């Protein structure tokens, strides 16, 4: 069956002929948004009686889906991709493509457009609806199908979380004429854009917050060619005033800030309730350092769209900028969380075999895909829960890690206990609720208490109360701190080995964000640690008792279905809130991350003092690099990724992370060296598109500073083999054709 395979096209051979088409038809109703990549199914035959036909299929994006002729042309091109007959003295059994079917999902009308091609013979185009019934394909359906295919090609191009076997990625737009067609189609269907869905962080897709607008901003933004997006939005702003937010964002990207401010000022008079417009103004003010004004706009955006996660997220971000950490934590607690829905994908079918042909000399530099000991990692690292967070949970966790990087773990726990009802307080309050009911307040004394508003802001207000009420408030505040740092067996959740230095108000002196404190703590314990076995294992060394002064957070009085009802009667805290269960869980996730990171840095410092090489497997270094990125320790993460490259492990992630880091630093030599590896991994996975891609984006970022000629000459000086050099030049070719900034110097 070897000669039935394509030379350079990946494919999955079916067990039963046509089962992939049947499975796709059954799954049509499960596609929620953009749909999966296009499916190409072919039937191969030898033409001999008694010889069974073979069915195979693969996925593809970037093919022009504007007409049945263009899709039939792709299937026809596959007839030239069959392996040559390997017969020596005589011809063997020659396999030919007998017919093919190209399936492309229309995300606007929720139908599947299919083109059947018989070779030799005719072309038949039709539409399959969600019930599996056939219909005629109208010109409007073809326009929607064309744009749907383009959106998938752009948005799925460099998504590391979206992976399929036998998935080809081709260039969606190769000439300026194709770009004009894309803009015309986007203009014609712009008002229908909400129908294709939006990012998982957006609850309700709108005309300006959807996959269509995201694809436009990604395609033109990654290459810095915002003027084309601005021209499109100029035409649309008359029909939909809310498009002003996208227009202003485009002008800011073009460094036309005065024009952008004028557009925002005029648009606010027409659509004062547009949270997207308020957010563009927020970001502009934050870039200028005017956080107080940005705060007012962010509060207004929350009032305009209180059910959207992104409005609360923006407000939390600005509170962190201003150093109002209590308000930030309260606002984060108010964020509405949504169920995460990933990209649409096909159902996995058992395959007869999978054919993955090699992709040229550039792939030869990659290590073998065989699993080695470098792919093993300590269970404590593998079990970290944070990498599994998606959607709004991942974004909320990023805000929490930003908070801890600003103020440290100890201060974060104190802030948490100051604004949320802790578990110990909850129990105490329930015990004394009867006493408080039996003891009416005296109208004499006055106390100053903290009032927390709905938007998370905190203010002081004076209220009357008796001596008992005042003392109980003070006791409650003390109890909230005790609920976090209590060392009594009844309420402590910390490990028994951890010793806490109470020299600073009873709180541990170790701070995760301060390297010097960690190193001093390690050095003081070095002599006791010499017999500890810590190399290659994530176990606490003898010095970890001091290092792991990081205290485990006790549970807050979490709001759930059972407690929320009784809390109306039981709680009398006017300055405390109930912590949402998801946020309480995120604190535990953060604790696990910080605990592992603290032990890791302690081990590094310990081995440095001992002048001994610190060793980890390639997978462990990769996980530690991801951990450093999550916790905002960029330099340590960069070092971990670099150490990961020393291992002979098949993994794209460290190369991709370092590519972004080096491009951000403007390091041409290292960026190109890493880009060659990323290109090799991409080609091995049949991602052949030059743009949009991570490599092109990084090249264009360098080109704005150094110019494309310098990048090209640096590539030439590296003495790459001609096929490899040609592949790398293709990423710059897009810049020359579409005149990306820096292409002419």
PDB file of C-alpha atoms in Angstrom, residues 36 53 125 171-172 199 201 235 256 279 337 342 365 370 461 484 510 530 534 536 584 606 631 649 668 677 690 697 740:
ATOM      1  CA  UNK A  36     -12.925  22.743  12.253  1.00  0.00           C
ATOM      2  CA  UNK A  53     -10.502   0.867  -3.200  1.00  0.00           C
ATOM      3  CA  UNK A 125     -21.171  21.361  -5.375  1.00  0.00           C
ATOM      4  CA  UNK A 171      -0.804  30.590   2.910  1.00  0.00           C
ATOM      5  CA  UNK A 172      -4.333  32.038   2.976  1.00  0.00           C
ATOM      6  CA  UNK A 199     -13.152  34.439  22.274  1.00  0.00           C
ATOM      7  CA  UNK A 201     -13.540  35.405  27.571  1.00  0.00           C
ATOM      8  CA  UNK A 235     -16.345  52.678   5.671  1.00  0.00           C
ATOM      9  CA  UNK A 256      -1.903  58.679  14.762  1.00  0.00           C
ATOM     10  CA  UNK A 279     -11.593  50.157  27.084  1.00  0.00           C
ATOM     11  CA  UNK A 337     -16.692  33.283  35.042  1.00  0.00           C
ATOM     12  CA  UNK A 342     -12.262  25.241  22.940  1.00  0.00           C
ATOM     13  CA  UNK A 365      18.071  19.149  12.245  1.00  0.00           C
ATOM     14  CA  UNK A 370      11.245   8.714  20.325  1.00  0.00           C
ATOM     15  CA  UNK A 461     -17.301  55.775  56.856  1.00  0.00           C
ATOM     16  CA  UNK A 484      -4.417  33.186  57.707  1.00  0.00           C
ATOM     17  CA  UNK A 510      10.495  34.921  53.064  1.00  0.00           C
ATOM     18  CA  UNK A 530      25.041  18.694  52.571  1.00  0.00           C
ATOM     19  CA  UNK A 534      17.714  16.866  46.058  1.00  0.00           C
ATOM     20  CA  UNK A 536      16.676  15.506  40.003  1.00  0.00           C
ATOM     21  CA  UNK A 584     -10.436  30.430  46.794  1.00  0.00           C
ATOM     22  CA  UNK A 606      22.145  25.634  47.271  1.00  0.00           C
ATOM     23  CA  UNK A 631       4.781  33.910  38.079  1.00  0.00           C
ATOM     24  CA  UNK A 649      14.201  16.298  23.411  1.00  0.00           C
ATOM     25  CA  UNK A 668      18.872  39.426  15.462  1.00  0.00           C
ATOM     26  CA  UNK A 677      14.385  25.541  14.621  1.00  0.00           C
ATOM     27  CA  UNK A 690       4.648  32.143   5.817  1.00  0.00           C
ATOM     28  CA  UNK A 697       5.593  38.370  13.382  1.00  0.00           C
ATOM     29  CA  UNK A 740       5.555  45.830   5.654  1.00  0.00           C
TER      30      UNK A 740
END
